[in-house]
CSV table of C-alpha atoms in Angstrom, one decimal:
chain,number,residue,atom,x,y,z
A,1,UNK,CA,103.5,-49.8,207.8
A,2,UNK,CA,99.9,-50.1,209.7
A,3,UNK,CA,97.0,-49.1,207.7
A,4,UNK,CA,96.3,-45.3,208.4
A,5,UNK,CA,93.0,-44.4,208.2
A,6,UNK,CA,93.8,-40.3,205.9
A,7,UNK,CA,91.6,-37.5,206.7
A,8,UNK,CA,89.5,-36.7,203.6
A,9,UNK,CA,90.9,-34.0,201.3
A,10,UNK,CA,88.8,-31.2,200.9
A,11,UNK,CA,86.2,-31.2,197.7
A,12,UNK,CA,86.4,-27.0,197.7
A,13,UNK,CA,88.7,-24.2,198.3
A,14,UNK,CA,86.7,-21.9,197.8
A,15,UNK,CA,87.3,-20.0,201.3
A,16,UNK,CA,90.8,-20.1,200.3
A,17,UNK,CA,93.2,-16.4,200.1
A,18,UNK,CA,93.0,-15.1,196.9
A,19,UNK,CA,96.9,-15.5,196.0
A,20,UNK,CA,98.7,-13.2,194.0
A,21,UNK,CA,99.2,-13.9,190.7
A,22,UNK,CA,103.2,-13.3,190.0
A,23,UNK,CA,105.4,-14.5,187.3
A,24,UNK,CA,108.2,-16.3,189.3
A,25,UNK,CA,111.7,-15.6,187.3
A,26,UNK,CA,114.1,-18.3,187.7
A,27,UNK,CA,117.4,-17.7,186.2
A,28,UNK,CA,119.3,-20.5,184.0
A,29,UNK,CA,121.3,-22.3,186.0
A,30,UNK,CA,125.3,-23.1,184.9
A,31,UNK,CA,126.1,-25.6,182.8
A,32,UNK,CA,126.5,-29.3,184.5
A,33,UNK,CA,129.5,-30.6,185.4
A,34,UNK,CA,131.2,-33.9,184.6
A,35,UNK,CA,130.2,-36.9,186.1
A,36,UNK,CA,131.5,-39.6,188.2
A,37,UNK,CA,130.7,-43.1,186.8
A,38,UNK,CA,127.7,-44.5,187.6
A,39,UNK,CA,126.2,-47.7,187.6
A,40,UNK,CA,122.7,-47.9,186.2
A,41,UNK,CA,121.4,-50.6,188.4
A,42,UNK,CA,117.4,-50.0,187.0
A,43,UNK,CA,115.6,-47.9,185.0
A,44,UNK,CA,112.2,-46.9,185.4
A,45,UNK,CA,110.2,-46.2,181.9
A,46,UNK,CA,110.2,-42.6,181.4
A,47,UNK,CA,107.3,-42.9,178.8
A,48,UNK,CA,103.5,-43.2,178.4
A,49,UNK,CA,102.4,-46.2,176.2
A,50,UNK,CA,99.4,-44.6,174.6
A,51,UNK,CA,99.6,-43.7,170.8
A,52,UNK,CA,101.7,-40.3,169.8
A,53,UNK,CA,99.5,-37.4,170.1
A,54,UNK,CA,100.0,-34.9,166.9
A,55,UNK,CA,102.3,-32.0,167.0
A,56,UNK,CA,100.7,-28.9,166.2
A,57,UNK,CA,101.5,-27.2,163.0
A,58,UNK,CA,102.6,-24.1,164.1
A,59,UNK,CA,105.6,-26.4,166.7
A,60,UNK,CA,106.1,-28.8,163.7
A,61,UNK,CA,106.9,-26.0,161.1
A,62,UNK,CA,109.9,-25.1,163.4
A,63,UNK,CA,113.2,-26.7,162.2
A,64,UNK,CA,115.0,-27.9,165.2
A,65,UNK,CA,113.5,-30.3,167.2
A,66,UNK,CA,115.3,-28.9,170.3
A,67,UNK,CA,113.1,-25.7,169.7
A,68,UNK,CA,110.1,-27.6,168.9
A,69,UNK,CA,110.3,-29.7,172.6
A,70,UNK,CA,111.4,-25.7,174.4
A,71,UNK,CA,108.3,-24.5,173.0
A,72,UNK,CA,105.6,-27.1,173.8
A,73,UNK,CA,107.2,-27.3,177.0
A,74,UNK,CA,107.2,-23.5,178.1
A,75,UNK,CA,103.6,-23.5,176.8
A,76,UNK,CA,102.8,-27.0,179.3
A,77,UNK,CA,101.8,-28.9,175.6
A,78,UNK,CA,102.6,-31.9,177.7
A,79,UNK,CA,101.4,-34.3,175.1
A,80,UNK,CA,103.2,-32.5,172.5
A,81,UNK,CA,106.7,-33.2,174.8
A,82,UNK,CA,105.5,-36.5,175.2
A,83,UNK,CA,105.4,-37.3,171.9
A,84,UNK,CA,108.5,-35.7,170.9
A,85,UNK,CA,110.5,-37.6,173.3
A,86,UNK,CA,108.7,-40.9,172.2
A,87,UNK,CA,109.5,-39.9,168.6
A,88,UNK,CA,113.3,-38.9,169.5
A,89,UNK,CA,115.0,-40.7,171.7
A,90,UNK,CA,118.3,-39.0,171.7
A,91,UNK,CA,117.0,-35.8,173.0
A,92,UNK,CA,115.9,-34.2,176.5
A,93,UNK,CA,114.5,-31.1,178.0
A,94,UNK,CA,117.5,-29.9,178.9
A,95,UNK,CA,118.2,-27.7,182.1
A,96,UNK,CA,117.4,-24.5,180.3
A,97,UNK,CA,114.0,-25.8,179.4
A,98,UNK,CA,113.3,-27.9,182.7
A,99,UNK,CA,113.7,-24.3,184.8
A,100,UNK,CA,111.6,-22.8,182.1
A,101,UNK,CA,108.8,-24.8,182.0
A,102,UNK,CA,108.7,-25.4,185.8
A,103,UNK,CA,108.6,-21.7,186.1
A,104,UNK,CA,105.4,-22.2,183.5
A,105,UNK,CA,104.0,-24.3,185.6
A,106,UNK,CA,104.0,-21.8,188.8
A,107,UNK,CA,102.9,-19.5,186.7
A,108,UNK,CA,99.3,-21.5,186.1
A,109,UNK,CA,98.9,-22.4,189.3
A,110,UNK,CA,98.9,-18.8,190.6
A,111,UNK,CA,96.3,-17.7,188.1
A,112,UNK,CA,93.8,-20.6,188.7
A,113,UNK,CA,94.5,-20.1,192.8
A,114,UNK,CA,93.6,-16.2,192.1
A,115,UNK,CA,90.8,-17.5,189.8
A,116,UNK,CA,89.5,-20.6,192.8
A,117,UNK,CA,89.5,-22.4,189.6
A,118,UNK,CA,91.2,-26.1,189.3
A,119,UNK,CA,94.6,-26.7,188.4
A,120,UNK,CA,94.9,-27.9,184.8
A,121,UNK,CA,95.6,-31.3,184.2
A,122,UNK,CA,98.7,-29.9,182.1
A,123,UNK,CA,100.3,-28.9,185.3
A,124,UNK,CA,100.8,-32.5,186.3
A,125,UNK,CA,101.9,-33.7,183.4
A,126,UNK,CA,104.1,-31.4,182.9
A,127,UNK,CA,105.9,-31.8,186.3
A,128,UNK,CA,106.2,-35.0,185.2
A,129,UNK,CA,108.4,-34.7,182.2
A,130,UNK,CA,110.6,-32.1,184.5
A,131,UNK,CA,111.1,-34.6,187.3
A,132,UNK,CA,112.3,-36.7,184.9
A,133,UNK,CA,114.5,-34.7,183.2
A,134,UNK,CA,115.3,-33.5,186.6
A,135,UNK,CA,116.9,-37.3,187.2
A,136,UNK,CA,118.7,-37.0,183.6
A,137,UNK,CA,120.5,-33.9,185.0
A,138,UNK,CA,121.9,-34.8,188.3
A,139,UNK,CA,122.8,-38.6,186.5
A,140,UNK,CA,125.4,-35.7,184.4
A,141,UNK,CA,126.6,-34.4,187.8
A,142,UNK,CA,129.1,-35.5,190.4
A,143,UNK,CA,128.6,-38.1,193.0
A,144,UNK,CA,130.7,-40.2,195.8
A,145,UNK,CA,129.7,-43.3,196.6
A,146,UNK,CA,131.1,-45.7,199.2
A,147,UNK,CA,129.6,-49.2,199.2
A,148,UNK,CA,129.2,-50.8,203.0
A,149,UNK,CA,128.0,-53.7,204.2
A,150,UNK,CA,124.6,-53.7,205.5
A,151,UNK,CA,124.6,-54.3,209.2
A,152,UNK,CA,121.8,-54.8,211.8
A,153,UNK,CA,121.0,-55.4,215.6
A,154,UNK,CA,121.7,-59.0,216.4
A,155,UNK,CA,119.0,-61.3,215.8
A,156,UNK,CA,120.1,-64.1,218.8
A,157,UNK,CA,119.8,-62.7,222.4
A,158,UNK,CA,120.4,-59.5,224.1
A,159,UNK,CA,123.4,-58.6,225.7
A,160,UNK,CA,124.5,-55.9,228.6
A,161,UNK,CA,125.4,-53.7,225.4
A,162,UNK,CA,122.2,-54.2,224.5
A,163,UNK,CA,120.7,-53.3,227.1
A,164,UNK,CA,122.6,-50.2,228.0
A,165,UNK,CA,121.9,-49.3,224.0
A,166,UNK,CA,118.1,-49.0,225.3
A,167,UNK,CA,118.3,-46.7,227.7
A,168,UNK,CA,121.9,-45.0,227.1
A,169,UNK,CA,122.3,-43.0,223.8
A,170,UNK,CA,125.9,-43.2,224.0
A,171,UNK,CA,126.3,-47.0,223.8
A,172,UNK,CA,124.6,-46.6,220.7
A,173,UNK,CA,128.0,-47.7,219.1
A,174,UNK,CA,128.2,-50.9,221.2
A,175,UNK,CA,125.3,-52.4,220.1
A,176,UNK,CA,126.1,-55.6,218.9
A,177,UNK,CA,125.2,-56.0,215.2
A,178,UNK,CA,125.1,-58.6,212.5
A,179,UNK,CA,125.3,-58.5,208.8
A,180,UNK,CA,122.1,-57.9,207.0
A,181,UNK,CA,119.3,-55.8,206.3
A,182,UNK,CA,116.5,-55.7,208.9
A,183,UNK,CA,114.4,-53.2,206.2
A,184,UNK,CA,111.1,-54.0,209.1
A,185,UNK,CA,107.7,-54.7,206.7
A,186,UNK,CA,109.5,-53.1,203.7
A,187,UNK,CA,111.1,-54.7,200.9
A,188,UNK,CA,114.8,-53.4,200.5
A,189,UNK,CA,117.9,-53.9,198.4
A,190,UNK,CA,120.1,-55.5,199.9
A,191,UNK,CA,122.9,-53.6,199.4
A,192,UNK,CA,123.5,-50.7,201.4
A,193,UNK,CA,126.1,-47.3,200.8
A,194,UNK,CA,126.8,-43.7,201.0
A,195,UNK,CA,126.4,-41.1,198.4
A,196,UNK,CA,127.3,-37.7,198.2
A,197,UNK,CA,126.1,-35.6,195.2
A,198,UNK,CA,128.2,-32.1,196.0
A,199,UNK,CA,125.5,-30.6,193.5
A,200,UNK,CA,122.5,-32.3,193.9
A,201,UNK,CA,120.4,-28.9,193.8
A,202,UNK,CA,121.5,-26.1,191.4
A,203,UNK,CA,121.9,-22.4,193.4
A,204,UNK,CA,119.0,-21.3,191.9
A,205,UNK,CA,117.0,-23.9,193.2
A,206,UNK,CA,117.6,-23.3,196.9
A,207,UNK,CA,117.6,-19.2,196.3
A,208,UNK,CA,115.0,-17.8,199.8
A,209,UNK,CA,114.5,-14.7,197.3
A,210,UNK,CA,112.6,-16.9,194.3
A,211,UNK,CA,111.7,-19.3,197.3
A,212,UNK,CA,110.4,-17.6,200.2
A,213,UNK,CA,110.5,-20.2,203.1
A,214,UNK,CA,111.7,-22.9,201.3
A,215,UNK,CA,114.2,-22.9,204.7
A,216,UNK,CA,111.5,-23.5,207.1
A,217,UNK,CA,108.9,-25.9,205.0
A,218,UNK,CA,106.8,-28.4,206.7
A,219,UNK,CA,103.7,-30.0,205.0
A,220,UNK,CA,101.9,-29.7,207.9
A,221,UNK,CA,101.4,-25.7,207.4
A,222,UNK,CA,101.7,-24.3,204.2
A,223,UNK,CA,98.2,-21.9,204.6
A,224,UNK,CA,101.0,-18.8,204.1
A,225,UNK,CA,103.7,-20.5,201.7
A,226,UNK,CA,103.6,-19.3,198.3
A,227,UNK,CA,103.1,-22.1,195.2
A,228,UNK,CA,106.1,-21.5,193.7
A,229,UNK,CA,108.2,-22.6,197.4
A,230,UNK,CA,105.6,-25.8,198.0
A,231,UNK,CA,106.0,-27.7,194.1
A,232,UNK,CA,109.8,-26.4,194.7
A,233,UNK,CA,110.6,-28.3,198.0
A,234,UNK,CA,108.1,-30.8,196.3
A,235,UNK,CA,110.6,-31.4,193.0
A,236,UNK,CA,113.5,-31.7,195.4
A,237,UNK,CA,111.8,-34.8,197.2
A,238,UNK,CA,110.7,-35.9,194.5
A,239,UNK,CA,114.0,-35.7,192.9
A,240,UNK,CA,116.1,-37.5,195.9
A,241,UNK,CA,112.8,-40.3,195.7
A,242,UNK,CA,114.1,-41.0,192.0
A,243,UNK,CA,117.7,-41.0,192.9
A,244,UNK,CA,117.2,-43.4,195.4
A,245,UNK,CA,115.3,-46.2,193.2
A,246,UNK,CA,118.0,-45.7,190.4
A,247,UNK,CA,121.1,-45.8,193.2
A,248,UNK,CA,119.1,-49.0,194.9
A,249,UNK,CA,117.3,-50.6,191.9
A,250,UNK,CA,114.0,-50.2,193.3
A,251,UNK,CA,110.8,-50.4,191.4
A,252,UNK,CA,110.1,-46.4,191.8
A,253,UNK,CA,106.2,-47.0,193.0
A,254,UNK,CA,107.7,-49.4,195.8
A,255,UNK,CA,109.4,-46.0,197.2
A,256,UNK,CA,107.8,-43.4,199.4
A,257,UNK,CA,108.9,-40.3,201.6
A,258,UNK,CA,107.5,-41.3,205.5
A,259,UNK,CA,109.1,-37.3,206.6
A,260,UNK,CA,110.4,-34.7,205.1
A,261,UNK,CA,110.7,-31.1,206.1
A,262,UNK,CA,113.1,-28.1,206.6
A,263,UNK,CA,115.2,-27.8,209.7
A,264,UNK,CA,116.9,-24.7,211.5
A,265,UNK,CA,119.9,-25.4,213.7
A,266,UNK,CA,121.1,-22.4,216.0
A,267,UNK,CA,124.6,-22.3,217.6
A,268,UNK,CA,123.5,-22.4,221.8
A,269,UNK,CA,120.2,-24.1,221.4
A,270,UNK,CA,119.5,-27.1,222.9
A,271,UNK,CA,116.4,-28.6,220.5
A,272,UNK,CA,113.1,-28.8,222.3
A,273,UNK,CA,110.7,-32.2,221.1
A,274,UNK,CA,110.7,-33.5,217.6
A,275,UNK,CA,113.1,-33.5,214.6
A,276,UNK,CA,112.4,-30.6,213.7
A,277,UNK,CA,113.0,-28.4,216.6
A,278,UNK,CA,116.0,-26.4,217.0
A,279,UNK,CA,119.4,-27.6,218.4
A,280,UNK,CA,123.1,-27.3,217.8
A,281,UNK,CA,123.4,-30.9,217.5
A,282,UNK,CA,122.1,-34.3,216.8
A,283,UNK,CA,123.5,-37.0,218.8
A,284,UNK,CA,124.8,-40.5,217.0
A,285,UNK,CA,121.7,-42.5,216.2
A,286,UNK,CA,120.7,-44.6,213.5
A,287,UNK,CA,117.8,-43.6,211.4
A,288,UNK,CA,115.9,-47.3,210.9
A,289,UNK,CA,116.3,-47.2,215.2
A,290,UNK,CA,114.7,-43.9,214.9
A,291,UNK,CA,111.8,-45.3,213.0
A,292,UNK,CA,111.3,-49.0,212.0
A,293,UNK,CA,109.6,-47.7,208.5
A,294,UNK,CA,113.2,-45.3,207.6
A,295,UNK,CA,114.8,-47.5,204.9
A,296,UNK,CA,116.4,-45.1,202.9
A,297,UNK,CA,117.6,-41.5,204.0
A,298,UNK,CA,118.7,-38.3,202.6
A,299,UNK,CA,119.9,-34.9,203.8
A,300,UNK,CA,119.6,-31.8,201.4
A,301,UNK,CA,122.1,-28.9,202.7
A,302,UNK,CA,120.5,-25.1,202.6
A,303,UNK,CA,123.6,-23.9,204.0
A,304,UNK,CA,127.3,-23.7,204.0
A,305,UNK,CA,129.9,-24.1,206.7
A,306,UNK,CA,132.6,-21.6,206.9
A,307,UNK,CA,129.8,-18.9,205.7
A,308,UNK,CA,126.5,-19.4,207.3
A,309,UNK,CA,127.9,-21.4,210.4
A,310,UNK,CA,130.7,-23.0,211.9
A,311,UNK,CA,130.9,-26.5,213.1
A,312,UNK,CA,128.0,-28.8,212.4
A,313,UNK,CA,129.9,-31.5,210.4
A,314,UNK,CA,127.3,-34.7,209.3
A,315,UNK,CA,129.6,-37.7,210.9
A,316,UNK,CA,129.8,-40.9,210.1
A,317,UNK,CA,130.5,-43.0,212.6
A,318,UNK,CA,131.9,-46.4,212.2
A,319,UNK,CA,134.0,-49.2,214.1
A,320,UNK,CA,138.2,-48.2,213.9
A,321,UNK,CA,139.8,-51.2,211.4
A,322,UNK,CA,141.6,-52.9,214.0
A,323,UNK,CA,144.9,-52.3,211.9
A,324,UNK,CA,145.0,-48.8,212.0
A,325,UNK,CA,147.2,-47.0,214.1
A,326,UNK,CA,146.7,-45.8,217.6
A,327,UNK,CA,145.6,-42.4,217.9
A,328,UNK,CA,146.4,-39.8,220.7
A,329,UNK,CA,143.7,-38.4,222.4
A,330,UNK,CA,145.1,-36.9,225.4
A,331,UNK,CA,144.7,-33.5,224.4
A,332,UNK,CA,140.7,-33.6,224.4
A,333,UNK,CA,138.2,-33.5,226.5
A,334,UNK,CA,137.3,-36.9,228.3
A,335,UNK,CA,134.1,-36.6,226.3
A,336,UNK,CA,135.3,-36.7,223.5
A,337,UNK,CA,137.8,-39.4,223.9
A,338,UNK,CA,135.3,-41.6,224.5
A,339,UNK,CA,133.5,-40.3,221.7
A,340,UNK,CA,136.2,-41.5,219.0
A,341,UNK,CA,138.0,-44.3,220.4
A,342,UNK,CA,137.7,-47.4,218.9
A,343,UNK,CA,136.0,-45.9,216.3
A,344,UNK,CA,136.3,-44.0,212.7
A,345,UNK,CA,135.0,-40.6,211.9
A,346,UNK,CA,133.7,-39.5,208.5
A,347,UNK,CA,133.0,-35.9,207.9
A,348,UNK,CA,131.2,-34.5,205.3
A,349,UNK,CA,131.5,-30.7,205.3
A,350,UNK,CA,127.6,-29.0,204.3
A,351,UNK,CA,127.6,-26.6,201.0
A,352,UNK,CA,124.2,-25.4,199.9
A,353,UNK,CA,123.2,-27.3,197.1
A,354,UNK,CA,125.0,-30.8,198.3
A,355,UNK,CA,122.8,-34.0,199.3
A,356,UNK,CA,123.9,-37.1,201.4
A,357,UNK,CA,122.0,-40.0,200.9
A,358,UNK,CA,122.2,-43.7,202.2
A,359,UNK,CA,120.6,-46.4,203.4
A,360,UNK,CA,118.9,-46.2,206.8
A,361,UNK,CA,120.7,-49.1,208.5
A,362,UNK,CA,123.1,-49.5,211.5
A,363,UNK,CA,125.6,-49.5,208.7
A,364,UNK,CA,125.4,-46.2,208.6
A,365,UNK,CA,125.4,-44.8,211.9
A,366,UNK,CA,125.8,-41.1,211.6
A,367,UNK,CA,125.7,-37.7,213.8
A,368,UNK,CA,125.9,-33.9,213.7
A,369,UNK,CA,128.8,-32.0,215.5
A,370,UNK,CA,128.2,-29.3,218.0
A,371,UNK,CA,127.5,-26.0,215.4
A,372,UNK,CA,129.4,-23.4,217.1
A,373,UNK,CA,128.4,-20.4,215.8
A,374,UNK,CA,125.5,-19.3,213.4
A,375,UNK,CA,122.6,-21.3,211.7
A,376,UNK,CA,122.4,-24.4,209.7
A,377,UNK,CA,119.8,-24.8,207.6
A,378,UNK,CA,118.9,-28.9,205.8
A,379,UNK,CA,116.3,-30.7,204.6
A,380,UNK,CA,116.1,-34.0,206.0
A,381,UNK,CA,114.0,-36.5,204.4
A,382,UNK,CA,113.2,-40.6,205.5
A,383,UNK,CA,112.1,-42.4,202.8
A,384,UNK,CA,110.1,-46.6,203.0
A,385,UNK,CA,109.8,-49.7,201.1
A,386,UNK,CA,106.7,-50.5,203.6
A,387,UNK,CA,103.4,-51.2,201.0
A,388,UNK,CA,100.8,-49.0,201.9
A,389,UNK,CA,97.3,-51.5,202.7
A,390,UNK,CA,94.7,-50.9,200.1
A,391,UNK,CA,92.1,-50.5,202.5
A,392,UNK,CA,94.3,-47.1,203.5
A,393,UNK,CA,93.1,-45.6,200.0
A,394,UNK,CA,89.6,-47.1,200.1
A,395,UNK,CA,89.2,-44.5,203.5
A,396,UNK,CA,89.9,-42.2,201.3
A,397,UNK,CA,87.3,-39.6,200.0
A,398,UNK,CA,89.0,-39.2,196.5
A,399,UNK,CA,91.0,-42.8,196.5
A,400,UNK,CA,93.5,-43.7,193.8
A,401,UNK,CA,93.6,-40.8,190.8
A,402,UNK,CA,91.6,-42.3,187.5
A,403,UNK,CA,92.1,-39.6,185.7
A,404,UNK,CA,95.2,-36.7,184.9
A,405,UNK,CA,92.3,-34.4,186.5
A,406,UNK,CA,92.0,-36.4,189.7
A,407,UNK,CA,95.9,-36.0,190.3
A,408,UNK,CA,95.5,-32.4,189.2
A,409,UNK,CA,93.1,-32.4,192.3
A,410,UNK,CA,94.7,-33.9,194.8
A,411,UNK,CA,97.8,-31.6,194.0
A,412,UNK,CA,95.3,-28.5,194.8
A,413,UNK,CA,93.9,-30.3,197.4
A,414,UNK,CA,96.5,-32.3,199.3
A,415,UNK,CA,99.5,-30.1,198.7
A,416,UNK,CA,98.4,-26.9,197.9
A,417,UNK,CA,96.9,-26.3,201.1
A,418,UNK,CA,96.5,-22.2,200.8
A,419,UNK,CA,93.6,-22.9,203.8
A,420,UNK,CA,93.4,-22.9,207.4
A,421,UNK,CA,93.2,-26.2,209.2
A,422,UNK,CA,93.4,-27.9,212.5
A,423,UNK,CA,96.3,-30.0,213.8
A,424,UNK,CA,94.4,-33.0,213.2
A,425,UNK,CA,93.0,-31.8,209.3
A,426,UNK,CA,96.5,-30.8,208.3
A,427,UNK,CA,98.1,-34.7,209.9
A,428,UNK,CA,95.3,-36.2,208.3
A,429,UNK,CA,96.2,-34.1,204.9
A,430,UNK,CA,99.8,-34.8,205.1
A,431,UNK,CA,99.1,-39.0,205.9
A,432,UNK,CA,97.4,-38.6,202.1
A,433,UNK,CA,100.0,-36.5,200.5
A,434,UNK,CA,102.5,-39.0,201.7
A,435,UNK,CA,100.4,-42.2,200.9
A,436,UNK,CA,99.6,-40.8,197.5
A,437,UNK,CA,102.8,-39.4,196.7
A,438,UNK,CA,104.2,-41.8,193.7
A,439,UNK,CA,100.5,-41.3,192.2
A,440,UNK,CA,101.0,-37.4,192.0
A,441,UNK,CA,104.5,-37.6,190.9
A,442,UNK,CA,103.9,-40.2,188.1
A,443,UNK,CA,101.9,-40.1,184.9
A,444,UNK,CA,98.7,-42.9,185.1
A,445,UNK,CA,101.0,-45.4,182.8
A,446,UNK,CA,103.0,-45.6,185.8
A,447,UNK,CA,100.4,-46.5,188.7
């Protein structure tokens, strides 16, 4: 990834809207449901190393340690979790207390946003401990995986296929390819697959009642979005990030989101520039094609077919084995004849809550079917392996976070953008976010 030079983050807010201080009530969530094997391929220390802080009396004189962690955790005594965890390694917030303490942690944002005073460096920390208990959880969930072998363009010469796959979408699935992982500038596993986690966010999580707008998100303006709906979209791409560097074994710091935003598709639209304009379809296309920096993708369903639209399967679409058995496609349309011969189709079916994630390769060329009637709502998010130049974070104002107060700032600052801004300030604030992501989301042990 080229060095990009990031717009400075603001040093005030104080022109910022004086927000409304609400208490955000997020209700428990149902109990998790039994897991699928999975095969722990790294694990990233979940810990700080510095010495244990001491619990406070009134937390210590409480008998079970399950309360004691509840309680410093709903009051964001970050250190006090900290040290319980260190101290007792068989026990977690649990999902109870993660949805508690995150709804703690909205709570103190809206008072020092109504105050224009700075985020406590608690709030950090304690987002912390919830996106990692937030990994813990969906680890305790269901998931389908489906191991493929990595495939890219060939590397020797370029053939009429090759040529049409330039400047004809629909010989996408002619390009000649080769084993292996192209992963441009980045530094992939090389192993590639599917996964599908049917409940990779919990109902609650996704609700457009506690999360106003959460359906139509983009960090590029959030002047209008409330706190609670930015740190939520926030944990959920924080939460894929993770899943992907346990799922790949990468080295979590070596992982960060390029894009990520909420898209609306409407049955008899035909989209109109970007990703993220509306359409009723997404034609078959390979992500790392898209964008030489996509190495790892995900896609976060807001919707459900069959009650918020019809249609709009996510395809996989692969080469037929050369075994299988003819198939009669007479009865179509000649488009779409063309469209599945010689080749294998893999629907997933959206339900809100589900996630799909998979490596970016030509392995895993995918597309979305024609929605027919309503609106589809996802969250599609690209993430790289690309190193991010030093000489990117030396532009910046603020730099690297020192200090749990710096990465309490640039959360205000770079994510919290409750401001008005031009095109080119919000771009230039978003290039930052995205560049600093792994230091906001991690505690300073972890930089």
């Amino acid at each position: 990834m080229p060095p990009v030079a990031a717009a400075a983050a603001p040093s005030v807010v104080a022109d910022a809207p004086k927000i409304e201080v609400k208490e955000v009530a997020v209700p428990p969530p149902p109990p998790p449901t039994v897991s699928a094997p999975i095969v722990v391929q790294k694990e990233e220390p979940k810990t700080d190393n510095k010495p244990a802080a001491p619990i406070p009396e009134d937390i210590a004189s409480l008998d079970d340690v399950t309360l004691q962690l509840s309680t410093a955790a709903m009051r964001l005594d970050a250190q006090t979790v900290s040290t319980l965890l260190q101290s007792n390694p068989g026990i977690h917030l649990d999902e109870d207390t993660t949805n508690a303490a995150f709804r703690a942690v909205v709570n103190a944002v809206d008072r020092a946003e109504a105050r224009d005073q700075p985020i406590p460096p608690t709030v950090p920390q304690m987002l912390h401990h919830i996106f990692d208990a937030d990994l813990q959880h969906l680890l305790t969930r269901e998931k389908i995986t489906k191991n493929v072998t990595c495939m890219m363009p060939q590397t020797e010469g370029l053939t009429t296929h090759g040529l049409n796959y330039v400047f004809d979408d629909g010989e996408h699935k002619n390009l000649p390819l080769e084993e292996g992982r192209k992963c441009e500038d980045g530094n992939c596993c090389d192993k590639c697959s599917r996964n599908i986690f049917p409940t990779f966010a919990q109902e609650d999580e996704i609700n457009f009642d506690t999360y106003p707008g959460l359906n139509t998100l983009t960090f590029n303006e959030l002047e209008k979005v409330s706190a609670a709906t930015i740190i939520q979209f926030m944990r959920l791409i924080e939460r894929v990030r993770r899943t992907m560097a346990h799922e790949y074994g990468l080295d979590l710091k070596t992982l960060l989101p390029l894009q990520a935003y909420s898209r609306k598709y409407v049955a008899g639209t035909t989209q109109k520039g970007g990703g993220g304009g509306e359409g009723d379809f997404v034609t078959l296309h390979t992500d790392e094609a898209t964008h030489g920096g996509y190495h790892y993708s995900c896609v976060i369903y807001l919707s459900t077919q069959g009650e918020d639209f019809q249609g709009g399967d996510f395809v996989f679409n692969d080469p037929k084995d050369p075994d299988a058995p003819a198939e009669d496609f007479r009865h179509m349309f000649l488009e779409e004849q063309l469209r599945r011969t010689g080749r294998k189709l893999t629907p997933f079916h959206p339900t809100r809550g589900a996630a799909v994630i998979f490596s970016s390769g030509w392995e895993n060329m995918h597309e979305v079917e024609k929605i027919t009637h309503g609106i589809r709502y996802a969250v599609p998010a690209f993430f790289t392996t690309c190193p991010v130049p030093e000489a990117a974070y030396d532009q910046m104002v603020a730099g690297k976070p020192k200090t749990d107060e710096d990465i309490a700032d640039d959360w205000l600052h770079l994510l919290l953008a409750h401001r008005p801004e031009s095109p080119m300030e919000g771009a230039g604030r978003v290039r930052e976010l995205l560049m600093k992501w792994h230091y906001m989301c991690t505690p300073l042990s972890m930089h």
